[in-house]
Structures are given as structure tokens and as C-alpha cells.
PDB file of N, CA, C and O in Angstrom:
ATOM      1  N   UNK A 127      -7.750   1.616 -16.321  1.00 40.00           N
ATOM      2  CA  UNK A 127      -7.147   0.733 -18.021  1.00 40.00           C
ATOM      3  C   UNK A 127      -6.866  -0.608 -17.208  1.00 40.00           C
ATOM      4  O   UNK A 127      -7.483  -1.173 -16.275  1.00 40.00           O
ATOM      5  N   UNK A 128      -6.914  -1.349 -18.550  1.00 48.00           N
ATOM      6  CA  UNK A 128      -6.268  -2.591 -18.233  1.00 48.00           C
ATOM      7  C   UNK A 128      -4.997  -2.978 -17.585  1.00 48.00           C
ATOM      8  O   UNK A 128      -4.040  -2.541 -18.071  1.00 48.00           O
ATOM      9  N   UNK A 129      -4.870  -3.468 -16.954  1.00 57.00           N
ATOM     10  CA  UNK A 129      -3.894  -3.820 -15.469  1.00 57.00           C
ATOM     11  C   UNK A 129      -3.266  -5.145 -15.464  1.00 57.00           C
ATOM     12  O   UNK A 129      -2.092  -5.627 -15.553  1.00 57.00           O
ATOM     13  N   UNK A 130      -3.441  -5.830 -17.089  1.00 64.00           N
ATOM     14  CA  UNK A 130      -3.234  -7.440 -17.006  1.00 64.00           C
ATOM     15  C   UNK A 130      -2.134  -7.421 -17.987  1.00 64.00           C
ATOM     16  O   UNK A 130      -1.522  -6.518 -18.345  1.00 64.00           O
ATOM     17  N   UNK A 131      -1.389  -8.422 -17.670  1.00 63.00           N
ATOM     18  CA  UNK A 131      -0.154  -8.454 -18.399  1.00 63.00           C
ATOM     19  C   UNK A 131      -0.070  -9.470 -19.451  1.00 63.00           C
ATOM     20  O   UNK A 131      -0.526 -10.334 -19.500  1.00 63.00           O
ATOM     21  N   UNK A 132       0.713  -8.692 -20.485  1.00 67.00           N
ATOM     22  CA  UNK A 132       0.419  -9.150 -21.966  1.00 67.00           C
ATOM     23  C   UNK A 132       1.545 -10.446 -22.113  1.00 67.00           C
ATOM     24  O   UNK A 132       1.926 -10.697 -20.778  1.00 67.00           O
ATOM     25  N   UNK A 133       0.731 -11.234 -23.047  1.00 68.00           N
ATOM     26  CA  UNK A 133       1.355 -13.078 -22.501  1.00 68.00           C
ATOM     27  C   UNK A 133       2.317 -12.978 -23.012  1.00 68.00           C
ATOM     28  O   UNK A 133       3.505 -13.921 -22.393  1.00 68.00           O
ATOM     29  N   UNK A 134       3.157 -11.810 -23.899  1.00 71.00           N
ATOM     30  CA  UNK A 134       5.193 -11.857 -23.693  1.00 71.00           C
ATOM     31  C   UNK A 134       5.553 -11.395 -22.297  1.00 71.00           C
ATOM     32  O   UNK A 134       6.755 -11.679 -22.265  1.00 71.00           O
ATOM     33  N   UNK A 135       4.723 -11.409 -21.523  1.00 64.00           N
ATOM     34  CA  UNK A 135       5.600 -10.718 -20.176  1.00 64.00           C
ATOM     35  C   UNK A 135       4.998 -12.160 -18.921  1.00 64.00           C
ATOM     36  O   UNK A 135       5.743 -11.853 -17.747  1.00 64.00           O
ATOM     37  N   UNK A 136       4.661 -13.186 -19.415  1.00 66.00           N
ATOM     38  CA  UNK A 136       4.349 -14.612 -18.898  1.00 66.00           C
ATOM     39  C   UNK A 136       5.255 -15.475 -18.832  1.00 66.00           C
ATOM     40  O   UNK A 136       5.646 -15.760 -19.672  1.00 66.00           O
ATOM     41  N   UNK A 137       6.013 -15.654 -17.357  1.00 67.00           N
ATOM     42  CA  UNK A 137       6.741 -17.139 -17.573  1.00 67.00           C
ATOM     43  C   UNK A 137       6.391 -18.067 -16.516  1.00 67.00           C
ATOM     44  O   UNK A 137       5.431 -18.036 -15.600  1.00 67.00           O
ATOM     45  N   UNK A 138       7.040 -19.229 -16.796  1.00 72.00           N
ATOM     46  CA  UNK A 138       6.444 -20.538 -15.739  1.00 72.00           C
ATOM     47  C   UNK A 138       8.055 -20.497 -15.276  1.00 72.00           C
ATOM     48  O   UNK A 138       9.067 -20.636 -15.613  1.00 72.00           O
ATOM     49  N   UNK A 139       7.478 -21.363 -13.794  1.00 75.00           N
ATOM     50  CA  UNK A 139       8.623 -21.739 -13.221  1.00 75.00           C
ATOM     51  C   UNK A 139       8.464 -22.628 -12.730  1.00 75.00           C
ATOM     52  O   UNK A 139       6.967 -23.100 -11.858  1.00 75.00           O
ATOM     53  N   UNK A 140       8.829 -23.845 -11.741  1.00 79.00           N
ATOM     54  CA  UNK A 140       9.172 -24.841 -10.763  1.00 79.00           C
ATOM     55  C   UNK A 140       8.990 -24.226  -9.441  1.00 79.00           C
ATOM     56  O   UNK A 140       9.654 -24.663  -8.448  1.00 79.00           O
ATOM     57  N   UNK A 141       7.991 -23.375  -9.112  1.00 78.00           N
ATOM     58  CA  UNK A 141       7.778 -22.963  -7.698  1.00 78.00           C
ATOM     59  C   UNK A 141       7.532 -24.032  -7.088  1.00 78.00           C
ATOM     60  O   UNK A 141       6.514 -24.341  -7.122  1.00 78.00           O
ATOM     61  N   UNK A 142       8.243 -24.266  -5.917  1.00 82.00           N
ATOM     62  CA  UNK A 142       7.696 -25.365  -5.064  1.00 82.00           C
ATOM     63  C   UNK A 142       6.225 -25.541  -4.553  1.00 82.00           C
ATOM     64  O   UNK A 142       5.942 -26.603  -4.603  1.00 82.00           O
ATOM     65  N   UNK A 143       5.700 -24.338  -3.671  1.00 75.00           N
ATOM     66  CA  UNK A 143       4.150 -24.662  -3.244  1.00 75.00           C
ATOM     67  C   UNK A 143       3.471 -25.233  -4.995  1.00 75.00           C
ATOM     68  O   UNK A 143       2.565 -25.522  -4.437  1.00 75.00           O
ATOM     69  N   UNK A 144       3.569 -24.741  -6.270  1.00 73.00           N
ATOM     70  CA  UNK A 144       2.990 -25.404  -7.218  1.00 73.00           C
ATOM     71  C   UNK A 144       3.383 -26.361  -7.545  1.00 73.00           C
ATOM     72  O   UNK A 144       2.402 -27.419  -7.685  1.00 73.00           O
ATOM     73  N   UNK A 145       4.729 -26.727  -7.447  1.00 78.00           N
ATOM     74  CA  UNK A 145       5.007 -28.352  -7.922  1.00 78.00           C
ATOM     75  C   UNK A 145       4.965 -29.270  -7.359  1.00 78.00           C
ATOM     76  O   UNK A 145       4.586 -30.235  -7.569  1.00 78.00           O
ATOM     77  N   UNK A 146       5.011 -28.960  -5.865  1.00 82.00           N
ATOM     78  CA  UNK A 146       5.145 -30.063  -4.754  1.00 82.00           C
ATOM     79  C   UNK A 146       3.414 -30.188  -4.421  1.00 82.00           C
ATOM     80  O   UNK A 146       3.259 -30.097  -3.254  1.00 82.00           O
ATOM     81  N   UNK A 147       2.195 -30.168  -5.045  1.00 81.00           N
ATOM     82  CA  UNK A 147       0.974 -30.258  -4.295  1.00 81.00           C
ATOM     83  C   UNK A 147       0.409 -31.454  -4.925  1.00 81.00           C
ATOM     84  O   UNK A 147       0.741 -32.049  -5.987  1.00 81.00           O
ATOM     85  N   UNK A 148      -0.031 -32.210  -4.670  1.00 83.00           N
ATOM     86  CA  UNK A 148      -1.505 -33.218  -4.825  1.00 83.00           C
ATOM     87  C   UNK A 148      -2.855 -33.037  -5.791  1.00 83.00           C
ATOM     88  O   UNK A 148      -3.157 -33.758  -5.971  1.00 83.00           O
ATOM     89  N   UNK A 149      -2.538 -31.436  -6.372  1.00 78.00           N
ATOM     90  CA  UNK A 149      -3.857 -30.948  -6.871  1.00 78.00           C
ATOM     91  C   UNK A 149      -3.210 -29.820  -7.918  1.00 78.00           C
ATOM     92  O   UNK A 149      -2.214 -29.610  -7.654  1.00 78.00           O
ATOM     93  N   UNK A 150      -4.546 -29.850  -9.061  1.00 72.00           N
ATOM     94  CA  UNK A 150      -3.667 -28.617  -9.983  1.00 72.00           C
ATOM     95  C   UNK A 150      -3.202 -27.475  -8.785  1.00 72.00           C
ATOM     96  O   UNK A 150      -4.531 -27.366  -8.071  1.00 72.00           O
ATOM     97  N   UNK A 151      -2.243 -26.389  -9.624  1.00 72.00           N
ATOM     98  CA  UNK A 151      -1.980 -24.644  -8.626  1.00 72.00           C
ATOM     99  C   UNK A 151      -1.770 -24.221  -9.314  1.00 72.00           C
ATOM    100  O   UNK A 151      -1.283 -24.209 -10.667  1.00 72.00           O
ATOM    101  N   UNK A 152      -2.144 -22.982  -9.383  1.00 72.00           N
ATOM    102  CA  UNK A 152      -1.694 -21.740 -10.121  1.00 72.00           C
ATOM    103  C   UNK A 152      -1.122 -20.596  -9.066  1.00 72.00           C
ATOM    104  O   UNK A 152      -2.130 -20.481  -8.029  1.00 72.00           O
ATOM    105  N   UNK A 153      -0.294 -19.974  -8.628  1.00 75.00           N
ATOM    106  CA  UNK A 153       0.384 -18.652  -8.434  1.00 75.00           C
ATOM    107  C   UNK A 153      -0.294 -17.490  -8.749  1.00 75.00           C
ATOM    108  O   UNK A 153       0.178 -17.503  -9.925  1.00 75.00           O
ATOM    109  N   UNK A 154      -0.949 -16.721  -8.106  1.00 81.00           N
ATOM    110  CA  UNK A 154      -1.251 -15.410  -9.033  1.00 81.00           C
ATOM    111  C   UNK A 154      -0.527 -14.450  -8.138  1.00 81.00           C
ATOM    112  O   UNK A 154      -0.713 -14.570  -6.672  1.00 81.00           O
ATOM    113  N   UNK A 155      -0.377 -13.666  -8.831  1.00 82.00           N
ATOM    114  CA  UNK A 155       0.229 -12.377  -7.971  1.00 82.00           C
ATOM    115  C   UNK A 155      -0.984 -11.056  -8.192  1.00 82.00           C
ATOM    116  O   UNK A 155      -1.098 -10.853  -9.302  1.00 82.00           O
ATOM    117  N   UNK A 156      -1.594 -10.312  -7.200  1.00 86.00           N
ATOM    118  CA  UNK A 156      -2.242  -9.554  -6.975  1.00 86.00           C
ATOM    119  C   UNK A 156      -1.949  -8.402  -6.710  1.00 86.00           C
ATOM    120  O   UNK A 156      -1.892  -7.713  -5.623  1.00 86.00           O
ATOM    121  N   UNK A 157      -1.472  -7.310  -7.240  1.00 86.00           N
ATOM    122  CA  UNK A 157      -1.308  -5.891  -7.347  1.00 86.00           C
ATOM    123  C   UNK A 157       0.280  -5.812  -5.915  1.00 86.00           C
ATOM    124  O   UNK A 157       0.773  -6.860  -5.414  1.00 86.00           O
ATOM    125  N   UNK A 158       0.393  -4.511  -5.684  1.00 84.00           N
ATOM    126  CA  UNK A 158       1.697  -4.617  -4.412  1.00 84.00           C
ATOM    127  C   UNK A 158       1.550  -3.790  -3.761  1.00 84.00           C
ATOM    128  O   UNK A 158       1.142  -2.711  -3.401  1.00 84.00           O
ATOM    129  N   UNK A 159       2.104  -4.105  -2.438  1.00 83.00           N
ATOM    130  CA  UNK A 159       1.919  -3.657  -0.862  1.00 83.00           C
ATOM    131  C   UNK A 159       2.542  -2.862  -1.026  1.00 83.00           C
ATOM    132  O   UNK A 159       2.347  -1.563  -0.030  1.00 83.00           O
ATOM    133  N   UNK A 160       4.124  -2.160  -1.697  1.00 86.00           N
ATOM    134  CA  UNK A 160       4.880  -1.287  -1.824  1.00 86.00           C
ATOM    135  C   UNK A 160       4.459  -0.286  -3.009  1.00 86.00           C
ATOM    136  O   UNK A 160       5.018   1.010  -3.162  1.00 86.00           O
ATOM    137  N   UNK A 161       3.102  -0.390  -3.177  1.00 86.00           N
ATOM    138  CA  UNK A 161       2.496   0.794  -4.334  1.00 86.00           C
ATOM    139  C   UNK A 161       1.182   1.355  -3.412  1.00 86.00           C
ATOM    140  O   UNK A 161       0.137   0.638  -3.586  1.00 86.00           O
ATOM    141  N   UNK A 162       1.238   3.040  -3.490  1.00 91.00           N
ATOM    142  CA  UNK A 162      -0.016   3.736  -2.441  1.00 91.00           C
ATOM    143  C   UNK A 162      -1.096   3.227  -3.609  1.00 91.00           C
ATOM    144  O   UNK A 162      -2.159   2.796  -2.842  1.00 91.00           O
ATOM    145  N   UNK A 163      -0.661   2.992  -4.492  1.00 90.00           N
ATOM    146  CA  UNK A 163      -2.265   2.900  -5.736  1.00 90.00           C
ATOM    147  C   UNK A 163      -3.090   1.979  -5.091  1.00 90.00           C
ATOM    148  O   UNK A 163      -4.153   1.526  -5.370  1.00 90.00           O
ATOM    149  N   UNK A 164      -2.442   0.617  -5.444  1.00 90.00           N
ATOM    150  CA  UNK A 164      -2.457  -0.514  -5.468  1.00 90.00           C
ATOM    151  C   UNK A 164      -2.814  -0.749  -3.754  1.00 90.00           C
ATOM    152  O   UNK A 164      -3.603  -1.753  -3.950  1.00 90.00           O
ATOM    153  N   UNK A 165      -2.498  -0.281  -3.148  1.00 91.00           N
ATOM    154  CA  UNK A 165      -3.034  -0.180  -1.414  1.00 91.00           C
ATOM    155  C   UNK A 165      -4.143  -0.067  -1.344  1.00 91.00           C
ATOM    156  O   UNK A 165      -5.394  -0.181  -0.501  1.00 91.00           O
ATOM    157  N   UNK A 166      -4.458   1.306  -2.166  1.00 93.00           N
ATOM    158  CA  UNK A 166      -6.105   1.890  -2.220  1.00 93.00           C
ATOM    159  C   UNK A 166      -6.773   0.643  -2.316  1.00 93.00           C
ATOM    160  O   UNK A 166      -8.121   0.139  -1.929  1.00 93.00           O
ATOM    161  N   UNK A 167      -6.510   0.455  -3.338  1.00 91.00           N
ATOM    162  CA  UNK A 167      -7.312  -1.329  -3.988  1.00 91.00           C
ATOM    163  C   UNK A 167      -7.528  -1.986  -3.654  1.00 91.00           C
ATOM    164  O   UNK A 167      -9.035  -2.756  -2.741  1.00 91.00           O
ATOM    165  N   UNK A 168      -6.420  -2.485  -2.689  1.00 90.00           N
ATOM    166  CA  UNK A 168      -6.748  -3.884  -1.620  1.00 90.00           C
ATOM    167  C   UNK A 168      -7.614  -3.524  -0.221  1.00 90.00           C
ATOM    168  O   UNK A 168      -7.879  -4.202   0.397  1.00 90.00           O
ATOM    169  N   UNK A 169      -7.501  -2.208   0.072  1.00 93.00           N
ATOM    170  CA  UNK A 169      -8.471  -1.737   1.147  1.00 93.00           C
ATOM    171  C   UNK A 169     -10.013  -2.039   0.568  1.00 93.00           C
ATOM    172  O   UNK A 169     -10.720  -1.692   1.242  1.00 93.00           O
ATOM    173  N   UNK A 170     -10.057  -1.788  -0.143  1.00 94.00           N
ATOM    174  CA  UNK A 170     -11.626  -1.699  -0.761  1.00 94.00           C
ATOM    175  C   UNK A 170     -11.957  -2.729  -1.063  1.00 94.00           C
ATOM    176  O   UNK A 170     -11.678  -3.753  -1.868  1.00 94.00           O
ATOM    177  N   UNK A 171     -13.060  -3.518  -0.375  1.00 96.00           N
ATOM    178  CA  UNK A 171     -13.667  -4.859  -0.410  1.00 96.00           C
ATOM    179  C   UNK A 171     -14.305  -5.276  -1.800  1.00 96.00           C
ATOM    180  O   UNK A 171     -14.186  -6.186  -2.173  1.00 96.00           O
ATOM    181  N   UNK A 172     -14.992  -3.763  -1.994  1.00 96.00           N
ATOM    182  CA  UNK A 172     -15.792  -4.006  -3.312  1.00 96.00           C
ATOM    183  C   UNK A 172     -14.113  -4.577  -4.509  1.00 96.00           C
ATOM    184  O   UNK A 172     -14.551  -5.502  -5.383  1.00 96.00           O
ATOM    185  N   UNK A 173     -13.468  -3.895  -4.376  1.00 94.00           N
ATOM    186  CA  UNK A 173     -12.302  -4.642  -5.249  1.00 94.00           C
ATOM    187  C   UNK A 173     -11.729  -5.740  -4.979  1.00 94.00           C
ATOM    188  O   UNK A 173     -11.247  -6.414  -6.389  1.00 94.00           O
ATOM    189  N   UNK A 174     -11.299  -6.255  -3.929  1.00 93.00           N
ATOM    190  CA  UNK A 174     -11.064  -7.389  -3.326  1.00 93.00           C
ATOM    191  C   UNK A 174     -12.083  -8.588  -4.048  1.00 93.00           C
ATOM    192  O   UNK A 174     -11.772  -9.618  -4.674  1.00 93.00           O
ATOM    193  N   UNK A 175     -13.226  -8.427  -4.001  1.00 95.00           N
ATOM    194  CA  UNK A 175     -14.246  -9.238  -4.149  1.00 95.00           C
ATOM    195  C   UNK A 175     -14.070  -9.224  -5.886  1.00 95.00           C
ATOM    196  O   UNK A 175     -14.196 -10.447  -6.329  1.00 95.00           O
ATOM    197  N   UNK A 176     -13.685  -8.390  -5.958  1.00 94.00           N
ATOM    198  CA  UNK A 176     -13.634  -7.935  -8.331  1.00 94.00           C
ATOM    199  C   UNK A 176     -12.209  -9.057  -8.183  1.00 94.00           C
ATOM    200  O   UNK A 176     -12.186 -10.154  -9.287  1.00 94.00           O
ATOM    201  N   UNK A 177     -11.330  -8.700  -7.640  1.00 92.00           N
ATOM    202  CA  UNK A 177     -10.479  -9.885  -7.978  1.00 92.00           C
ATOM    203  C   UNK A 177     -10.604 -11.315  -7.420  1.00 92.00           C
ATOM    204  O   UNK A 177     -10.182 -12.082  -8.237  1.00 92.00           O
ATOM    205  N   UNK A 178     -11.243 -11.475  -6.603  1.00 93.00           N
ATOM    206  CA  UNK A 178     -11.663 -12.908  -6.012  1.00 93.00           C
ATOM    207  C   UNK A 178     -12.246 -13.024  -7.299  1.00 93.00           C
ATOM    208  O   UNK A 178     -12.328 -14.871  -7.835  1.00 93.00           O
ATOM    209  N   UNK A 179     -13.551 -12.388  -7.631  1.00 94.00           N
ATOM    210  CA  UNK A 179     -14.290 -13.419  -9.031  1.00 94.00           C
ATOM    211  C   UNK A 179     -13.456 -13.152 -10.488  1.00 94.00           C
ATOM    212  O   UNK A 179     -13.495 -14.560 -10.802  1.00 94.00           O
ATOM    213  N   UNK A 180     -12.596 -12.411 -10.207  1.00 90.00           N
ATOM    214  CA  UNK A 180     -11.183 -12.493 -11.618  1.00 90.00           C
ATOM    215  C   UNK A 180     -10.561 -14.385 -11.828  1.00 90.00           C
ATOM    216  O   UNK A 180     -10.702 -14.789 -12.224  1.00 90.00           O
ATOM    217  N   UNK A 181      -9.979 -14.539 -10.027  1.00 88.00           N
ATOM    218  CA  UNK A 181      -9.121 -15.552  -9.972  1.00 88.00           C
ATOM    219  C   UNK A 181     -10.280 -16.918 -10.269  1.00 88.00           C
ATOM    220  O   UNK A 181      -9.977 -17.554 -11.057  1.00 88.00           O
ATOM    221  N   UNK A 182     -11.449 -16.941  -9.931  1.00 90.00           N
ATOM    222  CA  UNK A 182     -12.702 -17.468  -9.916  1.00 90.00           C
ATOM    223  C   UNK A 182     -12.822 -18.240 -11.436  1.00 90.00           C
ATOM    224  O   UNK A 182     -12.966 -19.325 -11.710  1.00 90.00           O
ATOM    225  N   UNK A 183     -13.166 -16.664 -12.105  1.00 88.00           N
ATOM    226  CA  UNK A 183     -13.501 -16.969 -13.237  1.00 88.00           C
ATOM    227  C   UNK A 183     -12.312 -17.612 -14.426  1.00 88.00           C
ATOM    228  O   UNK A 183     -12.646 -18.587 -15.132  1.00 88.00           O
ATOM    229  N   UNK A 184     -11.337 -17.360 -13.543  1.00 84.00           N
ATOM    230  CA  UNK A 184      -9.984 -17.752 -14.652  1.00 84.00           C
ATOM    231  C   UNK A 184      -9.462 -19.368 -14.414  1.00 84.00           C
ATOM    232  O   UNK A 184      -9.511 -20.041 -15.213  1.00 84.00           O
ATOM    233  N   UNK A 185     -10.146 -19.574 -13.197  1.00 82.00           N
ATOM    234  CA  UNK A 185      -9.992 -20.785 -12.734  1.00 82.00           C
ATOM    235  C   UNK A 185     -10.870 -22.106 -13.431  1.00 82.00           C
ATOM    236  O   UNK A 185     -10.271 -22.912 -13.902  1.00 82.00           O
ATOM    237  N   UNK A 186     -12.045 -21.129 -13.586  1.00 84.00           N
ATOM    238  CA  UNK A 186     -13.031 -22.502 -13.967  1.00 84.00           C
ATOM    239  C   UNK A 186     -12.885 -22.404 -15.591  1.00 84.00           C
ATOM    240  O   UNK A 186     -13.376 -23.431 -16.245  1.00 84.00           O
ATOM    241  N   UNK A 187     -12.774 -21.017 -16.080  1.00 81.00           N
ATOM    242  CA  UNK A 187     -12.297 -21.289 -17.723  1.00 81.00           C
ATOM    243  C   UNK A 187     -10.930 -22.437 -18.173  1.00 81.00           C
ATOM    244  O   UNK A 187     -11.117 -23.025 -19.205  1.00 81.00           O
ATOM    245  N   UNK A 188     -10.037 -22.442 -17.015  1.00 76.00           N
ATOM    246  CA  UNK A 188      -8.913 -23.327 -17.336  1.00 76.00           C
ATOM    247  C   UNK A 188      -9.368 -24.593 -17.058  1.00 76.00           C
ATOM    248  O   UNK A 188      -8.840 -25.329 -17.848  1.00 76.00           O
ATOM    249  N   UNK A 189      -9.898 -24.695 -15.814  1.00 67.00           N
ATOM    250  CA  UNK A 189     -10.391 -26.442 -15.440  1.00 67.00           C
ATOM    251  C   UNK A 189     -11.223 -27.019 -16.709  1.00 67.00           C
ATOM    252  O   UNK A 189     -11.164 -27.970 -17.073  1.00 67.00           O
ATOM    253  N   UNK A 190     -12.359 -25.769 -17.026  1.00 59.00           N
ATOM    254  CA  UNK A 190     -13.499 -26.707 -17.908  1.00 59.00           C
ATOM    255  C   UNK A 190     -13.523 -26.081 -18.783  1.00 59.00           C
ATOM    256  O   UNK A 190     -14.393 -27.296 -19.978  1.00 59.00           O
ATOM    257  N   UNK A 191     -12.146 -26.295 -19.471  1.00 53.00           N
ATOM    258  CA  UNK A 191     -11.977 -26.351 -20.982  1.00 53.00           C
ATOM    259  C   UNK A 191     -11.520 -27.073 -21.634  1.00 53.00           C
ATOM    260  O   UNK A 191     -11.341 -28.348 -20.807  1.00 53.00           O
TER     261      UNK A 191
END
């Protein structure tokens, strides 16, 4: 199913790692290590590749818009 977060659940903060960089930055969270289902996904190389692809597409869509 769709595991994306609804827009009303997204919040913005002044995280140090994002705020104090010399280039645009986004902090992303991908699954949780304390969830057995998520760990299964994280151990799957194909799923990790898919996560990387989604992050790449999100960056391209944001930067190139």
C-alpha cells in the first residue's frame, strides 16, 4: 500500500544539519529499525534501490521546478 505521509503530517523545523549547510538540504526518514516489517524492506537491496530512486526523483522534481 501507499506508505507516504499525508501533507497535514509534514512539519518543518530548523534542524542544525539542514540549517547550517552551504547548499540546499532536505532531511529524509526512510522506515524504522525498530519495526520488523521495515527491517525486512531495508535488508532487501531492490527496496533500498527503490528508496534511493524516490529520493533522487524528489530532489530532481523540487530543484528543477
